[in-house]
Short mmCIF file of C-alpha atoms in Angstrom, two decimals:
data_model
loop_
_atom_site.label_atom_id
_atom_site.label_comp_id
_atom_site.label_asym_id
_atom_site.label_seq_id
_atom_site.Cartn_x
_atom_site.Cartn_y
_atom_site.Cartn_z
CA VAL A 29 79.47 -23.59 77.39
CA SER A 30 77.85 -25.96 74.93
CA GLU A 31 79.41 -26.70 71.58
CA ARG A 32 75.99 -26.71 69.97
CA ALA A 33 72.39 -27.24 71.04
CA GLY A 34 69.14 -27.35 69.15
CA PHE A 35 65.40 -27.34 69.58
CA ARG A 36 62.31 -26.72 67.49
CA SER A 37 60.27 -23.56 67.73
CA MET A 38 58.31 -21.24 65.40
CA GLY A 39 58.11 -24.05 62.88
CA CYS A 40 61.86 -24.37 62.37
CA GLU A 41 65.00 -25.79 63.92
CA ILE A 42 66.80 -23.40 66.26
CA VAL A 43 70.55 -23.96 66.60
CA VAL A 44 72.57 -22.31 69.37
CA ALA A 45 76.35 -22.37 69.77
CA GLY A 46 78.34 -20.68 72.51
CA ALA A 47 75.79 -20.89 75.31
CA SER A 48 75.76 -22.67 78.67
CA ARG A 49 72.96 -25.12 79.35
CA ALA A 50 71.22 -22.48 81.43
CA SER A 51 71.51 -19.97 78.59
CA VAL A 52 70.19 -22.48 76.06
CA ARG A 53 67.23 -23.05 78.37
CA ARG A 54 66.62 -19.29 78.56
CA ILE A 55 66.82 -19.01 74.78
CA GLU A 56 64.37 -21.89 74.40
CA GLU A 57 61.99 -20.16 76.80
CA LEU A 58 62.39 -16.93 74.86
CA PHE A 59 61.37 -18.57 71.57
CA GLU A 60 58.55 -20.47 73.25
CA HIS A 61 57.22 -17.28 74.80
CA ARG A 62 57.35 -15.35 71.55
CA ASP A 63 55.59 -18.20 69.76
CA ARG A 64 52.87 -18.28 72.43
CA VAL A 65 52.23 -14.58 71.89
CA PHE A 66 52.64 -14.21 68.13
CA SER A 67 51.74 -17.51 66.48
CA ARG A 68 48.62 -17.40 64.31
CA PHE A 69 48.45 -21.17 64.69
CA ARG A 70 48.04 -21.28 68.48
CA PRO A 71 44.42 -20.73 69.50
CA GLY A 72 45.22 -18.84 72.70
CA SER A 73 47.88 -16.52 71.28
CA GLU A 74 47.64 -12.77 71.75
CA ILE A 75 47.77 -12.15 68.00
CA ASN A 76 44.68 -14.32 67.52
CA ARG A 77 42.90 -12.39 70.27
CA VAL A 78 43.88 -9.12 68.57
CA ASN A 79 42.81 -10.32 65.12
CA ALA A 80 39.49 -11.50 66.55
CA ALA A 81 38.89 -8.00 67.94
CA ARG A 82 39.47 -6.22 64.63
CA GLY A 83 37.04 -3.51 63.79
CA GLY A 84 37.42 -2.01 67.25
CA VAL A 85 40.03 -0.93 69.74
CA VAL A 86 41.95 -3.54 71.71
CA ARG A 87 44.48 -3.20 74.53
CA VAL A 88 47.66 -5.16 73.78
CA SER A 89 50.62 -6.19 75.92
CA SER A 90 53.70 -3.98 75.94
CA LEU A 91 55.65 -6.72 74.12
CA PHE A 92 52.99 -6.83 71.42
CA ALA A 93 52.91 -3.04 71.10
CA SER A 94 56.69 -2.70 70.82
CA THR A 95 56.91 -5.55 68.29
CA LEU A 96 54.15 -4.04 66.20
CA ARG A 97 55.97 -0.70 66.26
CA VAL A 98 59.08 -2.43 64.90
CA ALA A 99 56.97 -4.06 62.18
CA LEU A 100 55.46 -0.70 61.25
CA GLU A 101 58.94 0.85 61.09
CA ALA A 102 59.94 -1.99 58.77
CA ALA A 103 56.94 -1.23 56.58
CA GLU A 104 57.90 2.45 56.50
CA ALA A 105 61.54 1.66 55.67
CA THR A 106 60.55 -0.67 52.81
CA ASP A 107 57.87 1.53 51.25
CA GLY A 108 55.23 -0.85 52.58
CA LEU A 109 56.68 -3.99 51.00
CA VAL A 110 57.26 -5.74 54.33
CA ASP A 111 53.76 -5.25 55.65
CA PRO A 112 52.45 -6.65 58.97
CA THR A 113 48.82 -6.48 57.81
CA LEU A 114 48.91 -9.36 55.34
CA GLY A 115 47.30 -11.98 57.57
CA VAL A 116 44.20 -12.19 55.35
CA ALA A 117 46.33 -12.64 52.22
CA LEU A 118 48.32 -15.45 53.87
CA GLU A 119 45.13 -17.22 54.91
CA SER A 120 43.69 -16.81 51.40
CA ALA A 121 46.82 -18.41 50.00
CA GLY A 122 46.25 -21.33 52.37
CA TYR A 123 48.85 -20.62 55.08
CA THR A 124 46.48 -21.49 57.90
CA SER A 125 48.54 -23.88 60.01
CA ASP A 126 52.15 -24.63 60.90
CA PHE A 127 54.08 -25.14 57.70
CA ALA A 128 54.92 -28.73 58.65
CA ASP A 129 51.18 -29.51 58.83
CA LEU A 130 50.26 -27.94 55.50
CA GLU A 131 48.98 -30.40 52.92
CA PRO A 132 48.01 -29.84 49.29
CA ASP A 133 44.55 -28.30 49.14
CA PRO A 134 42.57 -28.68 45.89
CA ARG A 135 40.40 -25.62 46.64
CA PRO A 136 41.38 -22.44 44.80
CA PRO A 137 42.95 -19.64 46.84
CA GLY A 138 40.54 -17.23 48.51
CA PRO A 139 40.18 -13.58 47.51
CA PRO A 140 43.40 -11.58 47.82
CA GLY A 141 43.97 -9.38 50.85
CA SER A 142 46.02 -6.30 50.19
CA GLY A 143 48.29 -4.62 52.72
CA SER A 144 47.04 -1.64 54.67
CA TRP A 145 49.61 -0.97 57.37
CA ARG A 146 48.87 2.75 57.28
CA SER A 147 45.33 2.05 58.47
CA LEU A 148 46.54 0.83 61.90
CA ARG A 149 46.40 3.19 64.86
CA LEU A 150 48.60 2.39 67.83
CA ALA A 151 48.52 4.77 70.79
CA GLY A 152 50.55 3.43 73.69
CA ARG A 153 49.03 -0.03 74.17
CA LEU A 154 45.74 0.71 72.48
CA LEU A 155 45.46 -0.66 68.97
CA SER A 156 42.78 0.13 66.46
CA LEU A 157 42.60 -2.50 63.74
CA PRO A 158 40.25 -2.07 60.75
CA ALA A 159 37.66 -4.81 60.27
CA ASN A 160 39.23 -6.15 57.06
CA VAL A 161 42.79 -6.43 58.43
CA LYS A 162 44.57 -9.31 60.16
CA LEU A 163 48.07 -9.03 61.51
CA ASP A 164 50.92 -11.42 60.80
CA LEU A 165 54.12 -10.48 62.60
CA ASN A 166 55.94 -13.75 62.10
CA GLY A 167 58.77 -12.28 60.04
CA VAL A 168 59.91 -9.64 62.50
CA VAL A 169 59.16 -11.80 65.55
CA LYS A 170 61.60 -14.55 64.57
CA ALA A 171 64.34 -12.08 63.61
CA LEU A 172 63.88 -10.15 66.85
CA ALA A 173 64.00 -13.39 68.83
CA VAL A 174 67.31 -14.33 67.18
CA ASP A 175 68.76 -10.88 67.98
CA GLU A 176 67.57 -11.14 71.56
CA ALA A 177 68.86 -14.69 71.93
CA LEU A 178 72.31 -13.62 70.76
CA GLU A 179 72.50 -11.35 73.81
CA LEU A 180 72.01 -14.41 76.00
CA LEU A 181 75.11 -16.22 74.72
CA ASP A 182 77.91 -16.63 77.24
CA GLY A 183 80.68 -15.91 74.74
CA ASP A 184 81.31 -16.06 71.01
CA GLY A 185 78.84 -18.16 69.09
CA PHE A 186 75.72 -17.94 66.99
CA VAL A 187 71.98 -18.41 66.98
CA SER A 188 70.26 -19.68 63.89
CA ALA A 189 66.53 -20.06 63.22
CA GLY A 190 65.62 -21.24 59.72
CA GLY A 191 66.80 -18.51 57.40
CA ASP A 192 68.00 -16.17 60.16
CA LEU A 193 71.45 -16.34 61.69
CA ALA A 194 73.20 -13.90 64.01
CA ALA A 195 76.74 -14.37 65.29
CA ARG A 196 79.13 -12.91 67.80
CA GLY A 197 82.84 -13.32 67.20
CA GLY A 198 82.73 -14.42 63.57
CA VAL A 199 81.62 -17.71 62.07
CA ASP A 200 81.90 -19.39 58.70
CA VAL A 201 78.42 -19.93 57.33
CA ALA A 202 77.23 -22.27 54.60
CA LEU A 203 74.73 -20.55 52.33
CA PRO A 204 71.65 -22.18 50.84
CA GLU A 205 72.32 -23.97 47.52
CA GLY A 206 76.08 -23.86 48.04
CA GLY A 207 78.80 -21.38 48.83
CA ALA A 208 79.96 -19.96 52.14
CA VAL A 209 80.98 -16.67 53.71
CA ARG A 210 82.55 -15.64 56.97
CA LEU A 211 80.08 -13.60 58.97
CA SER A 212 82.52 -11.33 60.80
CA ARG A 213 79.89 -9.11 62.36
CA GLY A 214 76.11 -8.93 62.40
CA ALA A 215 73.64 -11.31 60.88
CA LEU A 216 72.58 -13.10 57.72
CA ALA A 217 69.04 -13.73 56.62
CA THR A 218 67.72 -15.60 53.63
CA SER A 219 64.16 -15.20 52.40
CA GLY A 220 62.68 -16.98 49.46
CA SER A 221 59.81 -18.81 47.89
CA SER A 222 61.33 -22.28 48.12
CA GLY A 223 61.56 -22.61 51.89
CA ARG A 224 57.89 -22.30 52.75
CA ALA A 225 55.84 -23.30 49.74
CA TRP A 226 52.68 -25.38 49.42
CA LEU A 227 50.03 -26.33 46.87
CA ARG A 228 46.66 -24.65 46.83
CA GLY A 229 44.26 -25.15 43.94
CA GLY A 230 47.01 -26.94 42.05
CA ARG A 231 49.30 -23.89 42.15
CA LEU A 232 52.40 -23.36 44.21
CA GLN A 233 51.93 -20.77 46.96
CA HIS A 234 54.49 -19.21 49.28
CA HIS A 235 54.56 -16.86 52.24
CA LEU A 236 56.14 -13.78 50.63
CA ILE A 237 53.07 -11.77 49.71
CA ASP A 238 53.17 -8.85 47.29
CA PRO A 239 51.16 -6.17 49.11
CA ALA A 240 50.11 -4.66 45.78
CA THR A 241 48.30 -7.81 44.63
CA GLY A 242 47.65 -9.58 47.92
CA ARG A 243 49.00 -12.78 46.33
CA PRO A 244 52.33 -14.64 46.71
CA ALA A 245 54.88 -12.51 44.85
CA ALA A 246 55.98 -13.52 41.37
CA SER A 247 59.57 -12.40 41.91
CA ARG A 248 62.45 -13.06 39.59
CA TRP A 249 64.32 -14.40 42.58
CA GLU A 250 63.93 -17.72 44.29
CA GLN A 251 65.83 -16.55 47.35
CA VAL A 252 67.75 -13.54 48.62
CA THR A 253 70.42 -13.49 51.33
CA VAL A 254 71.32 -10.21 53.06
CA CYS A 255 73.96 -9.29 55.64
CA GLY A 256 72.85 -6.72 58.22
CA ASP A 257 74.03 -5.43 61.55
CA ARG A 258 71.17 -7.30 63.19
CA CYS A 259 68.96 -10.15 62.15
CA LEU A 260 65.99 -7.81 61.99
CA THR A 261 67.75 -5.57 59.45
CA ALA A 262 68.91 -8.54 57.37
CA ASP A 263 65.53 -10.27 57.43
CA VAL A 264 63.48 -7.21 56.53
CA ALA A 265 65.93 -6.22 53.80
CA ALA A 266 66.00 -9.76 52.35
CA LYS A 267 62.20 -9.84 52.12
CA ALA A 268 62.09 -6.36 50.60
CA ALA A 269 64.83 -7.16 48.07
CA PHE A 270 62.96 -10.33 47.08
CA LEU A 271 59.73 -8.36 46.59
CA PHE A 272 61.48 -5.53 44.72
CA GLY A 273 62.42 -8.07 42.02
CA GLU A 274 64.81 -6.61 39.45
CA GLU A 275 65.36 -3.53 41.61
CA GLY A 276 66.34 -5.59 44.65
CA PRO A 277 70.15 -5.50 44.18
CA GLY A 278 70.17 -1.73 43.61
CA TRP A 279 67.85 -1.11 46.56
CA LEU A 280 70.28 -2.98 48.82
CA ASP A 281 73.29 -1.15 47.35
CA GLU A 282 71.67 2.20 48.10
CA ARG A 283 71.73 1.14 51.75
CA GLY A 284 75.17 -0.47 51.63
CA LEU A 285 73.67 -3.87 52.44
CA PRO A 286 75.41 -6.88 50.87
CA GLY A 287 72.97 -9.15 49.06
CA ARG A 288 73.12 -12.45 47.18
CA PHE A 289 70.34 -13.40 44.79
CA LEU A 290 69.50 -16.82 43.36
CA THR A 291 67.13 -17.14 40.41
CA ARG A 292 64.72 -20.01 39.85
CA ALA A 293 67.15 -21.33 37.24
CA GLY A 294 69.86 -21.54 39.90
CA GLU A 295 71.88 -18.56 38.67
CA GLU A 296 73.65 -16.56 41.35
CA LEU A 297 73.88 -12.78 41.29
CA VAL A 298 75.46 -10.63 44.00
CA ASN A 299 75.15 -6.88 44.42
CA GLU A 300 78.09 -4.48 44.56
CA ALA A 301 78.21 -4.38 48.36
CA TRP A 302 78.45 -8.18 48.56
CA GLU A 303 81.13 -8.27 45.88
CA ARG A 304 83.18 -5.54 47.60
CA SER A 305 82.95 -7.36 50.92
CA LEU A 306 84.24 -10.62 49.55
CA SER A 307 86.97 -8.97 47.52
CA GLY A 308 88.43 -7.51 50.70
CA ALA A 309 87.48 -3.87 50.10
CA THR A 310 86.33 -1.92 53.10
CA ALA A 311 83.08 -0.51 51.79
CA CYS A 312 80.93 -2.83 53.86
CA THR A 313 81.29 -1.20 57.22
CA VAL B 21 40.34 72.10 89.77
CA ALA B 22 39.60 75.56 90.97
CA THR B 23 42.38 76.83 93.12
CA ALA B 24 41.28 80.46 93.38
CA GLY B 25 41.32 81.56 96.91
CA VAL B 26 43.56 78.66 98.07
CA GLU B 27 46.70 79.72 99.80
CA PRO B 28 49.85 79.21 97.64
CA GLY B 29 51.60 77.56 100.55
CA ARG B 30 49.03 74.74 100.64
CA ILE B 31 48.74 73.95 96.89
CA GLN B 32 52.45 73.36 96.30
CA PRO B 33 52.78 70.30 98.58
CA VAL B 34 49.60 68.79 97.03
CA ARG B 35 51.04 69.19 93.51
CA ARG B 36 54.32 67.59 94.62
CA ARG B 37 52.50 64.63 96.13
CA ALA B 38 50.44 64.24 92.95
CA ALA B 39 53.61 64.29 90.78
CA VAL B 40 55.30 61.70 93.01
CA ALA B 41 52.22 59.50 92.88
CA LYS B 42 52.18 59.68 89.02
CA ALA B 43 55.86 58.78 88.90
CA VAL B 44 55.39 55.83 91.25
CA LEU B 45 52.45 54.57 89.16
CA ALA B 46 54.43 54.87 85.91
CA ILE B 47 57.48 53.10 87.31
CA GLY B 48 55.28 50.38 88.87
CA ALA B 49 53.44 49.79 85.58
CA ALA B 50 56.73 49.57 83.66
CA ALA B 51 58.13 47.12 86.24
CA ALA B 52 54.98 44.97 86.13
CA PHE B 53 55.08 44.88 82.32
CA GLY B 54 58.77 43.93 82.29
CA GLY B 55 58.19 41.24 84.91
CA ALA B 56 55.29 39.78 82.94
CA VAL B 57 57.36 39.63 79.76
CA ALA B 58 60.22 37.90 81.58
CA LEU B 59 57.90 35.37 83.20
CA SER B 60 56.11 34.58 79.95
CA ARG B 61 59.42 34.04 78.15
CA ALA B 62 60.47 31.67 80.89
CA HIS B 63 57.26 29.68 81.17
CA ASN B 64 55.22 29.97 78.00
CA ALA B 65 56.01 27.23 75.47
CA GLY B 66 55.44 29.61 72.60
CA HIS B 67 58.31 31.89 73.57
CA ALA B 68 61.94 31.21 72.77
CA LYS B 69 63.99 30.75 75.94
CA GLN B 70 67.36 30.74 74.25
CA PRO B 71 68.70 32.57 71.25
CA LEU B 72 67.24 31.06 68.08
CA ARG B 73 69.40 28.69 66.02
CA PRO B 74 68.77 27.16 62.59
CA LEU B 75 67.06 23.75 62.69
CA GLY B 76 69.33 20.74 62.14
CA ALA B 77 69.03 17.00 62.69
CA LEU B 78 70.26 16.00 66.13
CA PRO B 79 72.94 13.29 66.04
CA GLY B 80 70.66 10.84 67.87
CA TYR B 81 67.86 11.42 65.41
CA ALA B 82 70.14 10.99 62.43
CA ALA B 83 71.46 7.75 63.92
CA ALA B 84 67.92 6.47 64.50
CA VAL B 85 66.95 7.18 60.91
CA HIS B 86 70.08 5.47 59.68
CA ARG B 87 69.30 2.41 61.79
CA GLN B 88 65.79 2.35 60.44
CA VAL B 89 66.82 2.08 56.82
CA GLY B 90 69.38 -0.58 57.65
CA THR B 91 72.99 -0.88 58.65
CA PRO B 92 75.14 -3.54 57.05
CA GLY B 93 76.98 -6.23 58.93
CA MET B 94 80.31 -7.52 57.70
CA ILE B 95 81.05 -10.56 55.59
CA ASP B 96 84.40 -11.82 54.36
CA PRO B 97 85.68 -14.80 52.43
CA PRO B 98 85.40 -17.95 54.57
CA LEU B 99 88.42 -18.95 56.65
CA ALA B 100 87.51 -22.59 57.17
CA SER B 101 84.81 -25.13 56.58
CA PRO B 102 81.45 -23.68 57.62
CA SER B 103 80.47 -24.44 61.19
CA ALA B 104 77.02 -22.92 60.76
CA ALA B 105 74.42 -22.90 58.05
CA THR B 106 71.61 -20.62 57.05
CA HIS B 107 68.51 -21.94 55.33
CA VAL B 108 65.64 -20.30 53.49
CA SER B 109 62.66 -18.88 55.32
#
């Protein structure tokens, strides 16, 4: 079992601990496969084929269909804030290639593209996509890949991919901008505007789109960290809490999800569930 | 039916046979109706097959809904120096 191994995929560094070499190879193949299917930046990916066929009905793979169902459930659970139909908005903001390849673009952003996840029709493997909609499933795909990779570990350990980290057996985790917690069970995910940001038309853009405006969200928060039972839960909740703005901490508390919020000024705020967890109370179960 | 002139000894058996035939038809019709009701209750989706109970969320459904809106993990104060790090995405 390896102490730690790493590789690059989905535009970020993947770190694996607690896996044999064979398991690390399987995890690498898992990420590579998911990226081949779901990356908007790979010309032959299935998502690009699906987006090119919008305006009609297209038959998708079973992996694509099940992932899209998860993304639609996330949209339902977050009142449409975490929306898989914001591909046009991301492209308008300038997110048209791997983040590492993005360079400042003096052109102004394109017209906004609002979310319309309710307009999708998915029946089995047949997907009907309206002509003005492009899918972007990157958020749920990476979180799902981390959850799946955790199952491939040979013992206790963790899998981390950018802002997503899932652990088995407990691990002490350093948080962005300082601080640490012990992740005793489940996963941590951090979403924010500082990790993936770029200049377009002289203005800073980021990948967390407000579905109401079709533009990068002007949230009070710079980043939000959430602890969930799975990476998918934590990731979706972190994005939603970021987009909810002032209501983010309360929205997480209603669901018992611990959350830590950092403002642009560097102030830290934690919700009640996070505070209870770190004070040793048993509410976070 | 005119029976004038028919011998009483011949009409009585005919009346008996007619009464038996009516009884057999009535019992057969009742049996066929009962059978049809039983079969439709057993096979028609619109008929209740068991005694009716009030609707309630099945445990599996309730669990699925709970999972959908999110289940927390568990964090505690750190025990040692961090051996892992999470970034922003």
